[in-house]
Short mmCIF file of C-alpha atoms in Angstrom, two decimals:
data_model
loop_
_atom_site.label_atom_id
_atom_site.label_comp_id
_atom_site.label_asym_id
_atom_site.label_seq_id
_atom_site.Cartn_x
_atom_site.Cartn_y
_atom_site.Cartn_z
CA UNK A 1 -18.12 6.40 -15.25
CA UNK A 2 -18.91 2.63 -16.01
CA UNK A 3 -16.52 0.30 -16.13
CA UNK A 4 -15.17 -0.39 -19.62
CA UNK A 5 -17.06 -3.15 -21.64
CA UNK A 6 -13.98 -4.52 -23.03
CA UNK A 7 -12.76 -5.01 -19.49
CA UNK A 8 -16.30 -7.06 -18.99
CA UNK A 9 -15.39 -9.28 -22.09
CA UNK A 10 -11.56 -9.65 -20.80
CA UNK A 11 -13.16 -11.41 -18.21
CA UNK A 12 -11.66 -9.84 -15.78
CA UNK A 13 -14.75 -8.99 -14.05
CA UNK A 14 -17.75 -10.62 -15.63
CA UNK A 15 -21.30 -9.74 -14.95
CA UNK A 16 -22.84 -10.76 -12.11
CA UNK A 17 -19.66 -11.18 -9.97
CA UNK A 18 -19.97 -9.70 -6.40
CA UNK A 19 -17.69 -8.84 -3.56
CA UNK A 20 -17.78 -12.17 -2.12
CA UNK A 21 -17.13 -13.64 -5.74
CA UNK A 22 -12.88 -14.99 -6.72
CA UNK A 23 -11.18 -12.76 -8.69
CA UNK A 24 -7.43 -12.74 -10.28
CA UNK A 25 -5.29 -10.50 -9.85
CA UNK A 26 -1.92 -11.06 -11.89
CA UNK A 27 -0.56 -14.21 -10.42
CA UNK A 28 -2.65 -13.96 -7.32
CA UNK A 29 -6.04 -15.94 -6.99
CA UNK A 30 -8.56 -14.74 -4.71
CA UNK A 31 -11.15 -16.31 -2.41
CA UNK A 32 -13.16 -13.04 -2.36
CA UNK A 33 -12.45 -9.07 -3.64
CA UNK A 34 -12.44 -7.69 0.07
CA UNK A 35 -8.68 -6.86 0.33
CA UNK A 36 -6.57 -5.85 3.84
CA UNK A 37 -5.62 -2.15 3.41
CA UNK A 38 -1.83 -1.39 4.44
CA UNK A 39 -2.32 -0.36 8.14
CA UNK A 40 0.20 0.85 10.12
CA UNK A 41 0.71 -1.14 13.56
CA UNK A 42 4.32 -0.02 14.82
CA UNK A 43 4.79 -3.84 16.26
CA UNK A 44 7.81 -4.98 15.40
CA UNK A 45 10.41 -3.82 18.10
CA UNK A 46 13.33 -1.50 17.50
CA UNK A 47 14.67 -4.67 15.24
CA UNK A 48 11.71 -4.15 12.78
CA UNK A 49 11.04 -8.02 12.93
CA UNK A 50 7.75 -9.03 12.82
CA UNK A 51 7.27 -11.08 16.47
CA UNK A 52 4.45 -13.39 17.49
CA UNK A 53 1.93 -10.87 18.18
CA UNK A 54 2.16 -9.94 14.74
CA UNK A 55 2.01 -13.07 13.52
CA UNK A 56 -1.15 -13.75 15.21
CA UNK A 57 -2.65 -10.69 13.83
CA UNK A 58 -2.05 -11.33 10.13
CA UNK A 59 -3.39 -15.28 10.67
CA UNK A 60 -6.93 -13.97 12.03
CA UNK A 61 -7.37 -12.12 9.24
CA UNK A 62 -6.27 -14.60 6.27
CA UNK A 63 -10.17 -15.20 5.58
CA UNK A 64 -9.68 -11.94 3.58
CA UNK A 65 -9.02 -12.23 0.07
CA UNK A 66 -5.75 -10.72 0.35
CA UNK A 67 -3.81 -9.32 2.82
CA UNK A 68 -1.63 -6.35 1.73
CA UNK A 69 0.55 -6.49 4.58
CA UNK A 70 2.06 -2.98 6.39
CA UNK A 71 4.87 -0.63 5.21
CA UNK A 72 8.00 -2.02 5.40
CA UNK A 73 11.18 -0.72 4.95
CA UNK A 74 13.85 -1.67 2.33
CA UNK A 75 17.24 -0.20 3.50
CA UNK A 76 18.14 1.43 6.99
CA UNK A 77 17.44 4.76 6.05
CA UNK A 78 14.12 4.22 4.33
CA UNK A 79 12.41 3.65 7.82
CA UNK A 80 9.70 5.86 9.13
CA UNK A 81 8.38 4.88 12.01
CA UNK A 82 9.04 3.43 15.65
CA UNK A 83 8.21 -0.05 15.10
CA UNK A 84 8.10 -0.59 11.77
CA UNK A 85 8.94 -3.89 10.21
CA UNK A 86 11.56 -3.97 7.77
CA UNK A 87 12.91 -6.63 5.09
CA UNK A 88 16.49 -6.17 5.17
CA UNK A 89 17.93 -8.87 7.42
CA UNK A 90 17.55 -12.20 7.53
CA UNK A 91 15.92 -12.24 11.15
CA UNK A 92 13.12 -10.11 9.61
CA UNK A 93 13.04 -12.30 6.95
CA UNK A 94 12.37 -15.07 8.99
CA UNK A 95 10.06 -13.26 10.85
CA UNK A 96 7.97 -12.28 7.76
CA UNK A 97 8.30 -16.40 6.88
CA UNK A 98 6.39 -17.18 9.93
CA UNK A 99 3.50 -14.41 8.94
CA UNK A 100 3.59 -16.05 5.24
CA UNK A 101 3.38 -19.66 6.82
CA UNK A 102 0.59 -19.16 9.31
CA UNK A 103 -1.23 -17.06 6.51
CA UNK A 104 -1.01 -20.06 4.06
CA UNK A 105 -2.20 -22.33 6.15
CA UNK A 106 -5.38 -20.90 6.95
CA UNK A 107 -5.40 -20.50 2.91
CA UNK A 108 -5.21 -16.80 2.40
CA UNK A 109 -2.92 -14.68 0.33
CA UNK A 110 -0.44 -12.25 1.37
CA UNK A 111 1.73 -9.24 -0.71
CA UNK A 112 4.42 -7.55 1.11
CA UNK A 113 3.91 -3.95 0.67
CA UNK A 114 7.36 -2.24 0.02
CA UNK A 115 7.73 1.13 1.40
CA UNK A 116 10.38 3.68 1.75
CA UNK A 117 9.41 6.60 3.84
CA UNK A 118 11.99 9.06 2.38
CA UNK A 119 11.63 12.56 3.94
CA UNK A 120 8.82 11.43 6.03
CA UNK A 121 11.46 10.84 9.12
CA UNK A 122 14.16 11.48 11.16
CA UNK A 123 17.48 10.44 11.81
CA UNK A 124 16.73 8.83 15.53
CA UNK A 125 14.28 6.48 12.83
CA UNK A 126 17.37 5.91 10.13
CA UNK A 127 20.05 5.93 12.52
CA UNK A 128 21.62 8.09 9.89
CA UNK A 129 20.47 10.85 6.85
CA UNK A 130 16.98 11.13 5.86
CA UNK A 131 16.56 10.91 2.54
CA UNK A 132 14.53 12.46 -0.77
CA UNK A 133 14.11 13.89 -4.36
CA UNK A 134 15.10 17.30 -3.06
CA UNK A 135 16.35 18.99 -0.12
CA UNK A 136 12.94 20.42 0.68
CA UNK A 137 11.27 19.83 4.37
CA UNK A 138 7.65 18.70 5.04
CA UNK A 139 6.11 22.07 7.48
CA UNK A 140 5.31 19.74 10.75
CA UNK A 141 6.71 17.16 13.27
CA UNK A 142 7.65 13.49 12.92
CA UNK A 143 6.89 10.88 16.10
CA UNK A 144 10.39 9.40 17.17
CA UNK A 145 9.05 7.13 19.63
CA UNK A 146 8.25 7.10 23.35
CA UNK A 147 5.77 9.38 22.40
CA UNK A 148 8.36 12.44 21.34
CA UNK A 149 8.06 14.48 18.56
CA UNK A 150 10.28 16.71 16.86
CA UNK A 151 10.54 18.32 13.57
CA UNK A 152 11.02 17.25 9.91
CA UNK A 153 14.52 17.85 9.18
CA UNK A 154 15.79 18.90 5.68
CA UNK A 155 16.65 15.85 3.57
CA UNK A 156 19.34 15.06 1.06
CA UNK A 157 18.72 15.23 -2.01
CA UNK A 158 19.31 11.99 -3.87
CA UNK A 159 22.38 11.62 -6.07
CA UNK A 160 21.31 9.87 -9.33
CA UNK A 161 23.49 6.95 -8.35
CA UNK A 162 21.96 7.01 -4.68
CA UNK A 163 18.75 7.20 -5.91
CA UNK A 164 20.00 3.78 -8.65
CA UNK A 165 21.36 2.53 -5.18
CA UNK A 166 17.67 2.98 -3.71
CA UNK A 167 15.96 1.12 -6.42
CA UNK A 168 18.04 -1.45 -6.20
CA UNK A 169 17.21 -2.17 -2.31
CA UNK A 170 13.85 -1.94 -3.61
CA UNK A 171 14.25 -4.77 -5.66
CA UNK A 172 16.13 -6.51 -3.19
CA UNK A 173 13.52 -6.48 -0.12
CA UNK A 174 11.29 -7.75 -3.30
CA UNK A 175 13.38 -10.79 -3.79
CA UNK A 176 13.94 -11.34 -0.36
CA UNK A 177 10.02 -10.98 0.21
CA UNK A 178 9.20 -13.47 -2.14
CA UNK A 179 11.74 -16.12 -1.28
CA UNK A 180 10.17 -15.41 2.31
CA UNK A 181 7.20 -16.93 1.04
CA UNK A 182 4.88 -13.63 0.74
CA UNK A 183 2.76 -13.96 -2.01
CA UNK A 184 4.37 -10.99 -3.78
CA UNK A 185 4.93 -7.17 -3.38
CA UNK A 186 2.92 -4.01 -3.54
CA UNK A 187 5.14 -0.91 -4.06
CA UNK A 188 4.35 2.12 -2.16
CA UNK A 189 3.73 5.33 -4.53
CA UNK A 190 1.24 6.95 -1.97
CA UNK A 191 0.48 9.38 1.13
CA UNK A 192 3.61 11.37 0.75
CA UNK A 193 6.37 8.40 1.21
CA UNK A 194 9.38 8.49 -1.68
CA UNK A 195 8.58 7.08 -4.40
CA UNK A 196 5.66 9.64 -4.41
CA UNK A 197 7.87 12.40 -3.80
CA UNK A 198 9.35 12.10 -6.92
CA UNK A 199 5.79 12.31 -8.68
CA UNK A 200 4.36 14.93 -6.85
CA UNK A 201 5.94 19.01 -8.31
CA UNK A 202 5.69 20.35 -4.50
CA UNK A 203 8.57 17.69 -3.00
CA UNK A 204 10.30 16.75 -6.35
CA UNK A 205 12.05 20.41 -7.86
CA UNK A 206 14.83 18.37 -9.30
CA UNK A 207 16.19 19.76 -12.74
CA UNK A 208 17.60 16.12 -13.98
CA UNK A 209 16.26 13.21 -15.55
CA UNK A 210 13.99 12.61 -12.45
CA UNK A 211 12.40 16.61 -12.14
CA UNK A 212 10.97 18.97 -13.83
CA UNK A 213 8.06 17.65 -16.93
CA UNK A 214 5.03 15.08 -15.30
CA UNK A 215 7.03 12.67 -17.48
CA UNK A 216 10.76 12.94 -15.88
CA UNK A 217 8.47 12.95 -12.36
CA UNK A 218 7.13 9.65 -13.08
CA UNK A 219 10.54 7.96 -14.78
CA UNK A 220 12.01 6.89 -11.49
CA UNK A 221 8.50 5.16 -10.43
CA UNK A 222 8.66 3.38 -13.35
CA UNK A 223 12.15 2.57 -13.24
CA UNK A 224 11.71 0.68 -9.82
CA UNK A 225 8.46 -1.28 -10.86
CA UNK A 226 9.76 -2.54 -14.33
CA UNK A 227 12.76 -3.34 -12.10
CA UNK A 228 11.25 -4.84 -9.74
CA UNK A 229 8.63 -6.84 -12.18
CA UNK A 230 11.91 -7.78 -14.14
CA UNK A 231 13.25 -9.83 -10.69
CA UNK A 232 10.09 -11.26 -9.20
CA UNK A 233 7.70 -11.67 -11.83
CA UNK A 234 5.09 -8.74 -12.98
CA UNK A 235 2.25 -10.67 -11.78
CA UNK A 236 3.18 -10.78 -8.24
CA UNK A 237 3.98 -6.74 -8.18
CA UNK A 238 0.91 -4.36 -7.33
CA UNK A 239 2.17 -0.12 -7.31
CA UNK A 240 -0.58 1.51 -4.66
CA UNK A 241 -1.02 5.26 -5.71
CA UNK A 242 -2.57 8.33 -4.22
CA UNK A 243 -2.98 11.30 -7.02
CA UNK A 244 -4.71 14.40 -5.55
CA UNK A 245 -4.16 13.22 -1.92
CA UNK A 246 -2.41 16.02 -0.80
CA UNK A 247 -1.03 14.70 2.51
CA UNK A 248 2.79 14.79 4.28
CA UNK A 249 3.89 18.11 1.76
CA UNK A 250 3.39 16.25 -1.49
CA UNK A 251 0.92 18.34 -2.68
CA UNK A 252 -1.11 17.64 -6.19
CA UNK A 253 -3.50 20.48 -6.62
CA UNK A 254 -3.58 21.23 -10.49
CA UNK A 255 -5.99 17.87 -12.03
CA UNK A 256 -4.15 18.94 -15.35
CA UNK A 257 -0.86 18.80 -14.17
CA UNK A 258 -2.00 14.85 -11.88
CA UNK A 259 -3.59 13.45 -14.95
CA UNK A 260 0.17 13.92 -16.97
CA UNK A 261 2.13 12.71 -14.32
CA UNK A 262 -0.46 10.07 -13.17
CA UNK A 263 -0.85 9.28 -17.21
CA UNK A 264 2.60 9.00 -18.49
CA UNK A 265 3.26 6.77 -14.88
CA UNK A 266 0.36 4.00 -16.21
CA UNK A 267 0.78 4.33 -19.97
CA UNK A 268 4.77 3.12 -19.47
CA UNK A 269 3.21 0.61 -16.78
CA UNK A 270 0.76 -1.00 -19.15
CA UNK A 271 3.04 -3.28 -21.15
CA UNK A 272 4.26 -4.81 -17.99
CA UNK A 273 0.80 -6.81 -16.83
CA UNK A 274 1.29 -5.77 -13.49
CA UNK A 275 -0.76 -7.90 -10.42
CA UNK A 276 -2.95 -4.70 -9.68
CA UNK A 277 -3.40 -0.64 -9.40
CA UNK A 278 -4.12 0.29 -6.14
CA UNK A 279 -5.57 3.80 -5.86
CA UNK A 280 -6.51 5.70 -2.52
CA UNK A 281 -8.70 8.42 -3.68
CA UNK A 282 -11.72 9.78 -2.34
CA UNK A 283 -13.73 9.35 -5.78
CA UNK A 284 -12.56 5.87 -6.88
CA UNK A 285 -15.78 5.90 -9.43
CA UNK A 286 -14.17 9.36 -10.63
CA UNK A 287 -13.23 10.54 -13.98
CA UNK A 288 -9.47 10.48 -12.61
CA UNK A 289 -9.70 7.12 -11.21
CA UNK A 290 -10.90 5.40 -13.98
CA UNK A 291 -9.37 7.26 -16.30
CA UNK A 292 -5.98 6.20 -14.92
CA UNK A 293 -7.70 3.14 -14.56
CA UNK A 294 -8.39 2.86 -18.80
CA UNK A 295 -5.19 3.23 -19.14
CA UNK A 296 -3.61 0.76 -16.78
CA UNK A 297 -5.39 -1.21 -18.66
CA UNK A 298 -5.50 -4.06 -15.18
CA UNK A 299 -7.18 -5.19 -12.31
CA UNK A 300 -7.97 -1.95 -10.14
CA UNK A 301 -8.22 -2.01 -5.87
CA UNK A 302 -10.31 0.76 -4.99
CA UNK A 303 -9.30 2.55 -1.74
CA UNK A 304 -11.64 5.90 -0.64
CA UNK A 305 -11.62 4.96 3.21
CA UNK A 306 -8.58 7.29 4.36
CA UNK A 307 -11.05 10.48 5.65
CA UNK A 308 -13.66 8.39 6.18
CA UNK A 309 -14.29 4.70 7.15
CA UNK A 310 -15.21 1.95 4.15
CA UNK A 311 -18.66 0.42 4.71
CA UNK A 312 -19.94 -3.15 3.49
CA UNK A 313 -22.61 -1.06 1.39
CA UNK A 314 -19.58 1.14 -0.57
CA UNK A 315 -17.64 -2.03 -0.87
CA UNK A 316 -20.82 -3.42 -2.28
CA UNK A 317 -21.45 -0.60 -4.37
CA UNK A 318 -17.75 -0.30 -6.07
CA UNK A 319 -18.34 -3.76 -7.30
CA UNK A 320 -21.93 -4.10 -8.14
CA UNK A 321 -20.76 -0.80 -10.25
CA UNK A 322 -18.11 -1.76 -11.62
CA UNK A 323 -15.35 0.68 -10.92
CA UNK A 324 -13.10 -2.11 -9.44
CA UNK A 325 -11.93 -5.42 -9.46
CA UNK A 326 -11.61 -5.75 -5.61
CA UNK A 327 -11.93 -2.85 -2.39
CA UNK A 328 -8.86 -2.25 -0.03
CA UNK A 329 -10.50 -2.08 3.74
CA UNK A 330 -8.81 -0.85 6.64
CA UNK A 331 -10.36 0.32 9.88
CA UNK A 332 -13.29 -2.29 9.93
CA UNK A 333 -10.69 -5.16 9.08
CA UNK A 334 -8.90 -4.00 12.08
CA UNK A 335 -11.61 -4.26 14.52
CA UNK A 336 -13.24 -7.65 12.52
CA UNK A 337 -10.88 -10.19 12.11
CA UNK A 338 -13.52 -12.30 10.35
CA UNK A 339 -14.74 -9.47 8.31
CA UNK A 340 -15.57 -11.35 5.26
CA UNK A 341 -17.71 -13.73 7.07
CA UNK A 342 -19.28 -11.07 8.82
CA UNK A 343 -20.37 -8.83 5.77
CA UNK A 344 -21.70 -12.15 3.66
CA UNK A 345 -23.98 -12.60 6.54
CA UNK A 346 -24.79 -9.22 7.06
CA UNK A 347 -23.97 -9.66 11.07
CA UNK A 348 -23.16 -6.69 13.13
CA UNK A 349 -19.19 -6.01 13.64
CA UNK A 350 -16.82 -4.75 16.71
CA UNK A 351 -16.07 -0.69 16.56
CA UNK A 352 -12.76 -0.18 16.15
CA UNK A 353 -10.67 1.57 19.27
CA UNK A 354 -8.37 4.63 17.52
CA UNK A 355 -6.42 4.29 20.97
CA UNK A 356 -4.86 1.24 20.27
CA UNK A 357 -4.15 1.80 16.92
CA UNK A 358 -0.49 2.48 17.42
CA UNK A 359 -0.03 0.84 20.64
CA UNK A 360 2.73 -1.63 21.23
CA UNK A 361 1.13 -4.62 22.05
CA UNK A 362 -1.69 -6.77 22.01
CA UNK A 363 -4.51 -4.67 23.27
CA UNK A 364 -6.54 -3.38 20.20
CA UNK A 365 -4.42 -5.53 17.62
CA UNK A 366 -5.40 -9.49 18.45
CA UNK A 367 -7.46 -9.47 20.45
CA UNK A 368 -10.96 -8.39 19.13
CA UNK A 369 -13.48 -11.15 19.21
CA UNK A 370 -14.46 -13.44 16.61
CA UNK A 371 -18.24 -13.93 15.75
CA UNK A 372 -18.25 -17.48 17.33
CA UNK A 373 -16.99 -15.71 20.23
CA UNK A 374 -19.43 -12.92 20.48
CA UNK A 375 -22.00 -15.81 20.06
CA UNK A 376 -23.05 -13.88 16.40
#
């Protein structure tokens, strides 16, 4: 499917503009449309604060047009993984401060992404209940750290005011993200985490205002992003999405059933001129995609590299084509700090090492070499 004409007018993405072009997005202007996928690094200590290593690693990259930075967690019991940042206290506050600084000054852009993991953990992660829209279990195990698994438990079920009590530390870590000098916030809808539980029918068999029609499934998504928009601003507040993924139990396998929920979640969206859609899905030039995209009605980061890893040529492609405004990246952004400048020259880049991905240190995270350093 093309992209919309009346988009082209809008100006939003004229004719002509490549991947390596500026773009706006919201409130956020942007050097280029390549854009830092959410990649989980597990870095930040038992304390969740983001610590010089991490720091280093979000500064190599700020040639990028934006950095979406990694899930991090809201409230205590929203955390999901050894290692994960959060944005509760003020020492990780500071700590994300240092990331926004040192991102600044090398004049990139950074957005906080906002995640709750909901049943996607354990209580040796919370340090307490695990949380979600019903008390149903994902079939599996969840990593507790030092390399031990163990399984899923059964969550609780959100109360309606726990779950008014949960938006509300979403808007929170917003505010607190912001006044820590990120950029803004992208809200995490996607890959089986909470706020997509509620959407999805197979983790969400609630029978209140939150369950039960694709429209109640989608009201508390909405309800934390006009909340959120209402704090910080709608044009610093991107919602990434993941319709049809079908990952971590939250199963969408009927497309009639995904284009309601997905549908009445945008359509209530639209009037708030949100930053950006972000959608992982493996057809992001799809009927869904830019369908959902239509009716959005803004700027669109397209995300297929989950199963398989983004090339320059489909970043290329998605723009040249028009199906988005800009093209999350993830594994070749991890390996290429300089990414951007390697792709507008066409130079070869450095193969990622899956080892290292979710090490604890520096080894696979900082230190893979720069073009000038590889003597291009």
């Amino acid at each position: 499917m093309s992209h919309p004409e009346s988009i082209r007018r809008a100006g939003r993405l004229a004719p002509g503009m490549d991947l390596f072009s500026p773009v706006r997005l919201g409130d956020l202007e942007l050097a280029n449309r390549v854009v830092m996928a959410p990649l989980t690094r597990m870095r930040s200590g038992r304390a969740g604060i983001p610590r010089d290593i991490v720091v280093e690693h979000y500064e190599q990259r700020a040639g990028t047009g934006l950095i979406i930075t990694e899930g991090t967690f809201p409230n205590e019991e929203s955390r999901a993984f050894a290692g994960q940042p959060g944005i509760v206290t003020e020492e990780q506050a500071a700590g994300w401060k240092r990331v926004a600084d040192a991102v600044h000054e090398r004049g990139g852009r950074i957005v906080m992404q906002v995640m709750h993991g909901g049943r996607v953990s354990h209580p040796e992660l919370t340090g307490g209940r695990v949380v979600a829209p019903s008390a149903i279990a994902i079939d599996g195990e969840v990593h507790v750290g030092g390399g031990i698994k163990k399984p899923f438990p059964v969550p609780h079920a959100l109360t309606l005011d726990e779950a008014r009590a949960t938006l509300e530390d979403f808007v929170s870590a917003s505010e607190r993200a912001v006044a820590a000098g990120l950029d803004g916030v992208e809200l995490h809808s996607a890959n089986g985490y909470l706020l997509h539980e509620f959407l999805s029918p197979a983790s969400n068999q609630r029978d209140d205002v939150y369950g039960g029609t694709p429209e109640n499934r989608a009201r508390f998504v909405v309800e934390v992003v006009t909340a959120v928009a209402e704090r910080i601003g709608a044009g610093k507040v991107g919602l990434r999405i993941s319709p049809e993924h079908n990952i971590q139990g939250a199963l969408e396998t009927d497309r009639d059933d995904v284009l309601a929920t997905y549908g009445a979640l945008v359509d209530q969206l639209r009037p708030l001129g949100l930053a950006y859609l972000s959608v992982l899905h493996v057809e992001p030039g799809g009927e869904l995609v830019q369908e959902l995209r239509r009716r959005f009605g803004g700027p669109l980061i397209a995300n297929s590299g989950f199963g398989s890893v983004t090339t320059r040529d489909e970043a290329v492609r998605l723009i040249d084509d028009a199906h988005a405004e800009a093209v999350a990246v993830g594994r070749a952004l991890i390996a290429n700090p300089d990414l951007v400048e390697r792709w507008q020259g066409e130079h070869p880049e450095n193969e990622p090492d899956a080892s290292t991905f979710y090490a604890s240190g520096p080894e696979g995270y900082t230190d893979y070499p720069f073009l000038a350093a590889a003597g291009r």
